[in-house]
Coordinates of N, CA and C in Angstrom, one line a residue:
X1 N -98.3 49.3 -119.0 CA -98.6 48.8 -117.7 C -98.1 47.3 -117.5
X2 N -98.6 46.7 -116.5 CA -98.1 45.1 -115.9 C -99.1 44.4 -116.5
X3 N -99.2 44.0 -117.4 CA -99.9 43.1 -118.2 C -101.0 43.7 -119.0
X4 N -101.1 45.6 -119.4 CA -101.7 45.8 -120.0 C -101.7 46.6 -120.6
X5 N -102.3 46.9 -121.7 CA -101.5 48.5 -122.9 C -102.8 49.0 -123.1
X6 N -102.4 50.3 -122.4 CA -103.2 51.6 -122.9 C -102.5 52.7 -124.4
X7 N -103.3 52.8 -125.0 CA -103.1 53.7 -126.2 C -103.7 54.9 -126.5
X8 N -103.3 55.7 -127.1 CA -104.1 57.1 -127.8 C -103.8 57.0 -128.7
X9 N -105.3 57.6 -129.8 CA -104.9 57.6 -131.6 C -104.7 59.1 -132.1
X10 N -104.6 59.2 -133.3 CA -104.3 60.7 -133.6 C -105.1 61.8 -133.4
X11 N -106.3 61.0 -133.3 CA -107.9 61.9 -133.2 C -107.9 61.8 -131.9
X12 N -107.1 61.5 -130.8 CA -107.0 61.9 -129.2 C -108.2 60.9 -128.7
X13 N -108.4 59.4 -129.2 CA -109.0 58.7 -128.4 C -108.5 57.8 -127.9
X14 N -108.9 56.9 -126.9 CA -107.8 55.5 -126.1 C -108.6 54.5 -125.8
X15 N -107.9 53.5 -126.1 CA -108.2 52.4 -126.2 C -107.0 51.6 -125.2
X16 N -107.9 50.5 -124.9 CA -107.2 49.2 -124.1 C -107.4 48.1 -123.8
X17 N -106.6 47.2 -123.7 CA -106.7 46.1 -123.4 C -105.8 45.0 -122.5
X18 N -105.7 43.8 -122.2 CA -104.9 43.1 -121.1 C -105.5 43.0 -120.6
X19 N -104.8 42.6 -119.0 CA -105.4 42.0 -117.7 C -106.1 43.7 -117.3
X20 N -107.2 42.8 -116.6 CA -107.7 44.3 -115.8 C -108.4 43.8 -114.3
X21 N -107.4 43.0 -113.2 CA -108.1 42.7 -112.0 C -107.8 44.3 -111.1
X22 N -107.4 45.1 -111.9 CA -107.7 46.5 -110.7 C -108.5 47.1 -111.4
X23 N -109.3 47.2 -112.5 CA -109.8 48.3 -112.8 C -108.6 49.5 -114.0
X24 N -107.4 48.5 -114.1 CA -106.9 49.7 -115.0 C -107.3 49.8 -116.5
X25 N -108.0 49.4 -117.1 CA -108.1 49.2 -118.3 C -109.4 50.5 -118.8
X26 N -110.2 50.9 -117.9 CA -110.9 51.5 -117.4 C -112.0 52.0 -118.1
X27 N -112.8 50.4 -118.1 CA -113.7 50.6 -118.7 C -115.1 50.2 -117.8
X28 N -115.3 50.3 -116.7 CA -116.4 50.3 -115.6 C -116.1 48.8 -114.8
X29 N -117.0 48.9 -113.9 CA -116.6 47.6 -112.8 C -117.9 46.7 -113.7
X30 N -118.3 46.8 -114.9 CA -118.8 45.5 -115.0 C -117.9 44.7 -116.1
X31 N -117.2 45.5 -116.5 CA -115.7 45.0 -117.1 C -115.0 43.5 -116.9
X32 N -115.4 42.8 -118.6 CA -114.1 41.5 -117.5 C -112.6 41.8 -117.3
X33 N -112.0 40.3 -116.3 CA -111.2 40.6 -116.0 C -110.0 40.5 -117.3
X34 N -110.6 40.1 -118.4 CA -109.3 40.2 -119.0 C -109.4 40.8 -120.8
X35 N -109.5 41.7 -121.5 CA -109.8 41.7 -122.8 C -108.5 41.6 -123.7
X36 N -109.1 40.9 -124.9 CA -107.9 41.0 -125.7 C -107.6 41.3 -126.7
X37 N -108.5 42.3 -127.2 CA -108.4 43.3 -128.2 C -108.8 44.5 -127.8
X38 N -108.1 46.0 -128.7 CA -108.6 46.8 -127.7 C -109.6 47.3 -128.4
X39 N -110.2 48.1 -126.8 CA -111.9 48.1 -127.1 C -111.2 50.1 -126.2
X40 N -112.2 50.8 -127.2 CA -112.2 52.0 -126.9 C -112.5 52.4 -125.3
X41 N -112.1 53.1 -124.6 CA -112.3 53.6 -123.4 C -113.1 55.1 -123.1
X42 N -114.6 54.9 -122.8 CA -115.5 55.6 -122.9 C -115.4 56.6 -121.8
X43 N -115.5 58.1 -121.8 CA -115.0 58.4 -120.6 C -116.1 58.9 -120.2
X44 N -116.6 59.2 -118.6 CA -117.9 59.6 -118.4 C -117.3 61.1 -117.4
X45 N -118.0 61.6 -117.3 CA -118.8 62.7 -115.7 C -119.4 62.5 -115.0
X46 N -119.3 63.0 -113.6 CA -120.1 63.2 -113.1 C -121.6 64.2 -113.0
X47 N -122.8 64.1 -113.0 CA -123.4 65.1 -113.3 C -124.8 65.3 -112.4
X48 N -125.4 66.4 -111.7 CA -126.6 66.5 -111.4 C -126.6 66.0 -109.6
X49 N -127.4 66.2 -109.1 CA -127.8 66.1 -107.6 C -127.2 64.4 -107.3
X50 N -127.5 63.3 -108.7 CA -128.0 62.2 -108.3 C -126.7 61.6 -108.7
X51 N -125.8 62.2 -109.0 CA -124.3 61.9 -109.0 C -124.7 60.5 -110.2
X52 N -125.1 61.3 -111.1 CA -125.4 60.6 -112.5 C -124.1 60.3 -113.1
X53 N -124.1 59.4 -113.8 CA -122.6 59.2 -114.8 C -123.3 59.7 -116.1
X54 N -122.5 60.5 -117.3 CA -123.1 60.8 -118.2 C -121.8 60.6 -119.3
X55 N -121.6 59.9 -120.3 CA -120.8 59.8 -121.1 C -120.5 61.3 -121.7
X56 N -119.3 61.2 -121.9 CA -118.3 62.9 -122.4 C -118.7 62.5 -123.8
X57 N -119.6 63.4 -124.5 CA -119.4 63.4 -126.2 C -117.8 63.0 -126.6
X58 N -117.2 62.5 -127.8 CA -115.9 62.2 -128.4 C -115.3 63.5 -129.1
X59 N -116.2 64.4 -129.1 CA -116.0 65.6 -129.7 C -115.7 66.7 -128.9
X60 N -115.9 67.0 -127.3 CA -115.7 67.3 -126.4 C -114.3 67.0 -125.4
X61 N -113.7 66.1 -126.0 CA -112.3 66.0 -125.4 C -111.8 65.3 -126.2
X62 N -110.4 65.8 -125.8 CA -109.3 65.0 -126.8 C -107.9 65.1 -126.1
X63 N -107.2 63.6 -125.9 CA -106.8 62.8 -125.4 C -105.1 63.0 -125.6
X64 N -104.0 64.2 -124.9 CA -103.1 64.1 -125.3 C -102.1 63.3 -124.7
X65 N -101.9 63.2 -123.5 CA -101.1 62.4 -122.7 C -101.3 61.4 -122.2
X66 N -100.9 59.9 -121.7 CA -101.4 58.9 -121.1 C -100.3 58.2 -120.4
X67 N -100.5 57.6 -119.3 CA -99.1 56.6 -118.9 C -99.4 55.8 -117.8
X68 N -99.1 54.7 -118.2 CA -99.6 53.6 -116.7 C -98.7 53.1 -116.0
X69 N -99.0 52.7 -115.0 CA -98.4 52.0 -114.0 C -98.5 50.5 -113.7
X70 N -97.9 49.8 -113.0 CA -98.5 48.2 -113.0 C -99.7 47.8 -113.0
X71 N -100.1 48.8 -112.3 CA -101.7 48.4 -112.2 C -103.3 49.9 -112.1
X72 N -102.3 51.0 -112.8 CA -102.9 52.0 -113.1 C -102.5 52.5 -114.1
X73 N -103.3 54.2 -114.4 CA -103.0 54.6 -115.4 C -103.6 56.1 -115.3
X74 N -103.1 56.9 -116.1 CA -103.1 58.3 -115.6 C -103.4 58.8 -117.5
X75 N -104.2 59.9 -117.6 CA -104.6 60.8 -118.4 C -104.7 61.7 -118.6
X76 N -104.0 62.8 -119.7 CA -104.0 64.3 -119.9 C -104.8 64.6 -120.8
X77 N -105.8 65.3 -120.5 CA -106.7 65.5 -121.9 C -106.6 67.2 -122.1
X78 N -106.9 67.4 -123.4 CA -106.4 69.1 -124.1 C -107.0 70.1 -122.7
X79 N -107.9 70.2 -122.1 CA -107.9 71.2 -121.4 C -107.8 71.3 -119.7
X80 N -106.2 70.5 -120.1 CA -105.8 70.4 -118.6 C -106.2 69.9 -117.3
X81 N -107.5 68.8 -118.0 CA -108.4 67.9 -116.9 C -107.5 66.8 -116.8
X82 N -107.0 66.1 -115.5 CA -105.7 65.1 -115.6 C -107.2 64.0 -115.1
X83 N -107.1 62.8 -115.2 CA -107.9 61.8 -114.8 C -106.4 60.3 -114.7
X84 N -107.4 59.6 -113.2 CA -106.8 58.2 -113.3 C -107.9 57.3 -112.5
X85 N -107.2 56.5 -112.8 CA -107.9 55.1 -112.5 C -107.2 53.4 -112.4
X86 N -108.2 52.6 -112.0 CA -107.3 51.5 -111.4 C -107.1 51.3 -110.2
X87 N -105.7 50.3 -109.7 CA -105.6 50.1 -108.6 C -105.3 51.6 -107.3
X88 N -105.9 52.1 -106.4 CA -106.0 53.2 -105.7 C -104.7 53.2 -104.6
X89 N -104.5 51.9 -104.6 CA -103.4 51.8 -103.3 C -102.6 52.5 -103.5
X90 N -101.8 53.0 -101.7 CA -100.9 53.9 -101.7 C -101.3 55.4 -101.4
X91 N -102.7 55.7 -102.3 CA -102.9 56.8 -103.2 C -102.4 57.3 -103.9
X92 N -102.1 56.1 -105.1 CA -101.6 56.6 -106.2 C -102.4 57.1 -107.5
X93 N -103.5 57.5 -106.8 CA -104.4 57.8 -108.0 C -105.4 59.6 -107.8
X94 N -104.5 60.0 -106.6 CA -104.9 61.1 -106.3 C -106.3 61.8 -105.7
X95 N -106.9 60.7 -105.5 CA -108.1 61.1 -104.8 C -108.5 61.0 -103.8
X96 N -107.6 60.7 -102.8 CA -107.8 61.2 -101.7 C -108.3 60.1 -100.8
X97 N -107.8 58.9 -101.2 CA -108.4 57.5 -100.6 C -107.4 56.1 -101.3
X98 N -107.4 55.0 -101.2 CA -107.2 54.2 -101.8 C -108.1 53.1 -102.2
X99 N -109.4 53.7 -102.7 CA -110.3 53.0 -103.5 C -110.1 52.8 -105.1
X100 N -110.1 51.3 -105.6 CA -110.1 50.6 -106.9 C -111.0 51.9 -107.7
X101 N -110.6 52.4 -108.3 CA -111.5 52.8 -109.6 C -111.5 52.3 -111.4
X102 N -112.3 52.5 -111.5 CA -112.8 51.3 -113.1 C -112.7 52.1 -113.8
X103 N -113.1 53.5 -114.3 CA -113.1 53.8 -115.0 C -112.2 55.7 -114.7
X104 N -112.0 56.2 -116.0 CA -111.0 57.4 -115.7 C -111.6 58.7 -114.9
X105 N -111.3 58.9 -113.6 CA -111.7 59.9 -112.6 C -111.5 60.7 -112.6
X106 N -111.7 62.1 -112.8 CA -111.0 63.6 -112.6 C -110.0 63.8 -111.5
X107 N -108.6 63.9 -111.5 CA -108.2 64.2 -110.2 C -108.2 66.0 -110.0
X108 N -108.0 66.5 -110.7 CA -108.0 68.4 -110.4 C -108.0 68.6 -111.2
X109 N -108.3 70.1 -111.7 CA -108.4 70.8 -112.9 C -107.5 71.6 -111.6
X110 N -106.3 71.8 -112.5 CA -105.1 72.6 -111.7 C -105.0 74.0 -111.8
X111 N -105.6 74.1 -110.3 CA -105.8 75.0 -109.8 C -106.3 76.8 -111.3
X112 N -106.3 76.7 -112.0 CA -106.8 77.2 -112.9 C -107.7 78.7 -112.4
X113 N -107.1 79.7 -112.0 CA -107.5 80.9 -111.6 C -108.7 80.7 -110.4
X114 N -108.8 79.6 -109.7 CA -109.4 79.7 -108.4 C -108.8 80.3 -107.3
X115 N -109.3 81.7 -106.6 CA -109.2 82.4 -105.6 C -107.5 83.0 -105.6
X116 N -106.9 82.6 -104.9 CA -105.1 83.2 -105.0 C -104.3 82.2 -105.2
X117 N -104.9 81.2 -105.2 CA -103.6 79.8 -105.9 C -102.5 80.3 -106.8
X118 N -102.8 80.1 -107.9 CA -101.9 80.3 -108.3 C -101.7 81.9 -109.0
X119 N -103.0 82.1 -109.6 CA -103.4 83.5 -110.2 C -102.3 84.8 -109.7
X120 N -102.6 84.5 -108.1 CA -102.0 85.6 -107.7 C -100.2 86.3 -107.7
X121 N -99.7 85.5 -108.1 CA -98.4 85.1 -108.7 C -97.9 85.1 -110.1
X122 N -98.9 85.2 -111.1 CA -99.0 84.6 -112.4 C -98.8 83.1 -113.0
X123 N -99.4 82.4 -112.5 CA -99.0 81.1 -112.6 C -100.3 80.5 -113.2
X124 N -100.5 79.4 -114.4 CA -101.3 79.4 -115.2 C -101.7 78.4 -114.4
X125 N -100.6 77.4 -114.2 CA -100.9 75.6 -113.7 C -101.6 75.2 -114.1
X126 N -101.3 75.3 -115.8 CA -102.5 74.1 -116.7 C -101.3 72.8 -116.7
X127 N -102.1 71.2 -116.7 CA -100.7 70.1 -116.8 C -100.4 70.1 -118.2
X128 N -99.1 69.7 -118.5 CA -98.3 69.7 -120.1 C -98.3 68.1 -120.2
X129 N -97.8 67.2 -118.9 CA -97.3 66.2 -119.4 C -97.9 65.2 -117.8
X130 N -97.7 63.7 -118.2 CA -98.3 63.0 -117.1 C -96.9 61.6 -116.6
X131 N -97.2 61.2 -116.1 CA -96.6 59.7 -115.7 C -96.9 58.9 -114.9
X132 N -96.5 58.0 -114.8 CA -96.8 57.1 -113.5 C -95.4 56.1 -113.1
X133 N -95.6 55.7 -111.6 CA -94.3 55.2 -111.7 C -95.3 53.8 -110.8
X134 N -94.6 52.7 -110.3 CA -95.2 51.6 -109.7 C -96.4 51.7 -108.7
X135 N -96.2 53.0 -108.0 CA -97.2 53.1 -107.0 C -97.7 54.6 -106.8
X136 N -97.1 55.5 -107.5 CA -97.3 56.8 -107.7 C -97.5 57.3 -108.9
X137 N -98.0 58.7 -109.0 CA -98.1 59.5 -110.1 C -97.7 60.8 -110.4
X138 N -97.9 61.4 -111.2 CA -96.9 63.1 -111.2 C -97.7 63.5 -112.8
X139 N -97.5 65.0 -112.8 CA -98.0 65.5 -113.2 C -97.2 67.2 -113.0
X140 N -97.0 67.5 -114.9 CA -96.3 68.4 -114.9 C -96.7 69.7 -115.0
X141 N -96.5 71.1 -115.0 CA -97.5 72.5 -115.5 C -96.6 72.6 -116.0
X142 N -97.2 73.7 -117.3 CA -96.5 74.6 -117.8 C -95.7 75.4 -117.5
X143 N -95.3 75.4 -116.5 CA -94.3 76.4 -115.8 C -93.3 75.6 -115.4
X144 N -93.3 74.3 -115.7 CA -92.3 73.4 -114.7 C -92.7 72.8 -113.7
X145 N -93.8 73.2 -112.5 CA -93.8 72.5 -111.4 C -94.6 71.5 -111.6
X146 N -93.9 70.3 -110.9 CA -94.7 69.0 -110.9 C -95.5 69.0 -109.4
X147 N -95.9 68.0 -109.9 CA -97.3 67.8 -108.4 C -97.2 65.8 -108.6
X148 N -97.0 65.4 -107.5 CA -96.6 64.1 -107.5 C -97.9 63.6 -106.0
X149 N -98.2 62.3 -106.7 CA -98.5 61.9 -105.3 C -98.8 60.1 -105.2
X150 N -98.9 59.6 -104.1 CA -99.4 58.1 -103.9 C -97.8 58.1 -103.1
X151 N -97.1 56.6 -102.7 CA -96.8 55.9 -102.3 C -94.8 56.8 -102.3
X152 N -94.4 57.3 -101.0 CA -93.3 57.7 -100.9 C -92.4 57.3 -100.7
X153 N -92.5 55.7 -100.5 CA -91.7 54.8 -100.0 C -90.0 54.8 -101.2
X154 N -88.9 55.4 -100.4 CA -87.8 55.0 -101.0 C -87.5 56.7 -101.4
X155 N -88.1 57.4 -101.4 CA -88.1 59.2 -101.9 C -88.3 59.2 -103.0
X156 N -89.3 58.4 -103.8 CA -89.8 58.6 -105.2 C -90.6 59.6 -105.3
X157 N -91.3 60.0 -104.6 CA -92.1 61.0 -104.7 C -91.2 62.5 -104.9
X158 N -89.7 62.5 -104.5 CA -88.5 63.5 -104.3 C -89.6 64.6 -103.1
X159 N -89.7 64.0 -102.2 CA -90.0 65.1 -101.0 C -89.3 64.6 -100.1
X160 N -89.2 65.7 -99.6 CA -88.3 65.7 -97.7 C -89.2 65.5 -96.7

């Protein structure tokens, strides 16, 4: 990133550290603005009526892809749950808004045998791989197709 390094270890966990005035380091909004060693990145869920946060056991996911942006950063974990977080502008963080997020968000569990998406075609659309570019993100399937989104300025996103 722009002033900050995210990492993954062999046991699929991430850590980070640097500047974090957006939220990309993404370790919650009570986070300071700046750390300088890295400190593990805890990931949570959502859970229950009361839209509880509940920390993900370490044993429950594992951490293959990662890649940031100036001021975000994007995550592949083993069973094809993509998450990001950080600065939201543009919508480069796929949620459907341009709100700051602190900590790593679920963007889609891709499309994965819900209704005729992809199923109906034979198409698995689990992600293999992730990226980020200055103001956008992308995201690859196993089949090849990428899914890109945030900030189109210039045809980086490659749409018409």
């Amino acid at each position: 990133g722009d002033k900050f390094t995210i990492a993954i270890t062999a046991r699929g966990r991430m850590f980070s550290w640097g500047l974090n005035d957006h939220g990309q380091l993404g370790h919650g909004p009570s986070s300071q603005d700046k750390i300088l060693r890295p400190r593990q990145v805890k990931l949570v869920r959502i859970r229950g009526k009361g839209n509880q946060l509940e920390t993900i056991k370490e044993d429950d996911i594992f951490i293959l892809d990662i890649a940031a942006g100036p001021e975000h950063a994007i995550m592949l974990a083993d069973n094809g749950l993509v998450y990001t977080w950080g600065s939201g502008e543009s919508g480069r963080l796929g949620h459907g808004n341009e709100t700051k997020v602190s900590r790593p968000t679920q963007v889609w569990r891709m499309l994965q045998e819900s209704g005729t998406s992809g199923a109906a075609i034979g198409l698995v659309n689990v992600a293999t791989h992730v990226a980020c570019g200055e103001a956008h993100s992308l995201a690859m399937t196993m089949e090849g197709f990428v899914y890109v989104w945030g900030c189109m300025e210039g045809g980086r996103l490659g749409l018409t």
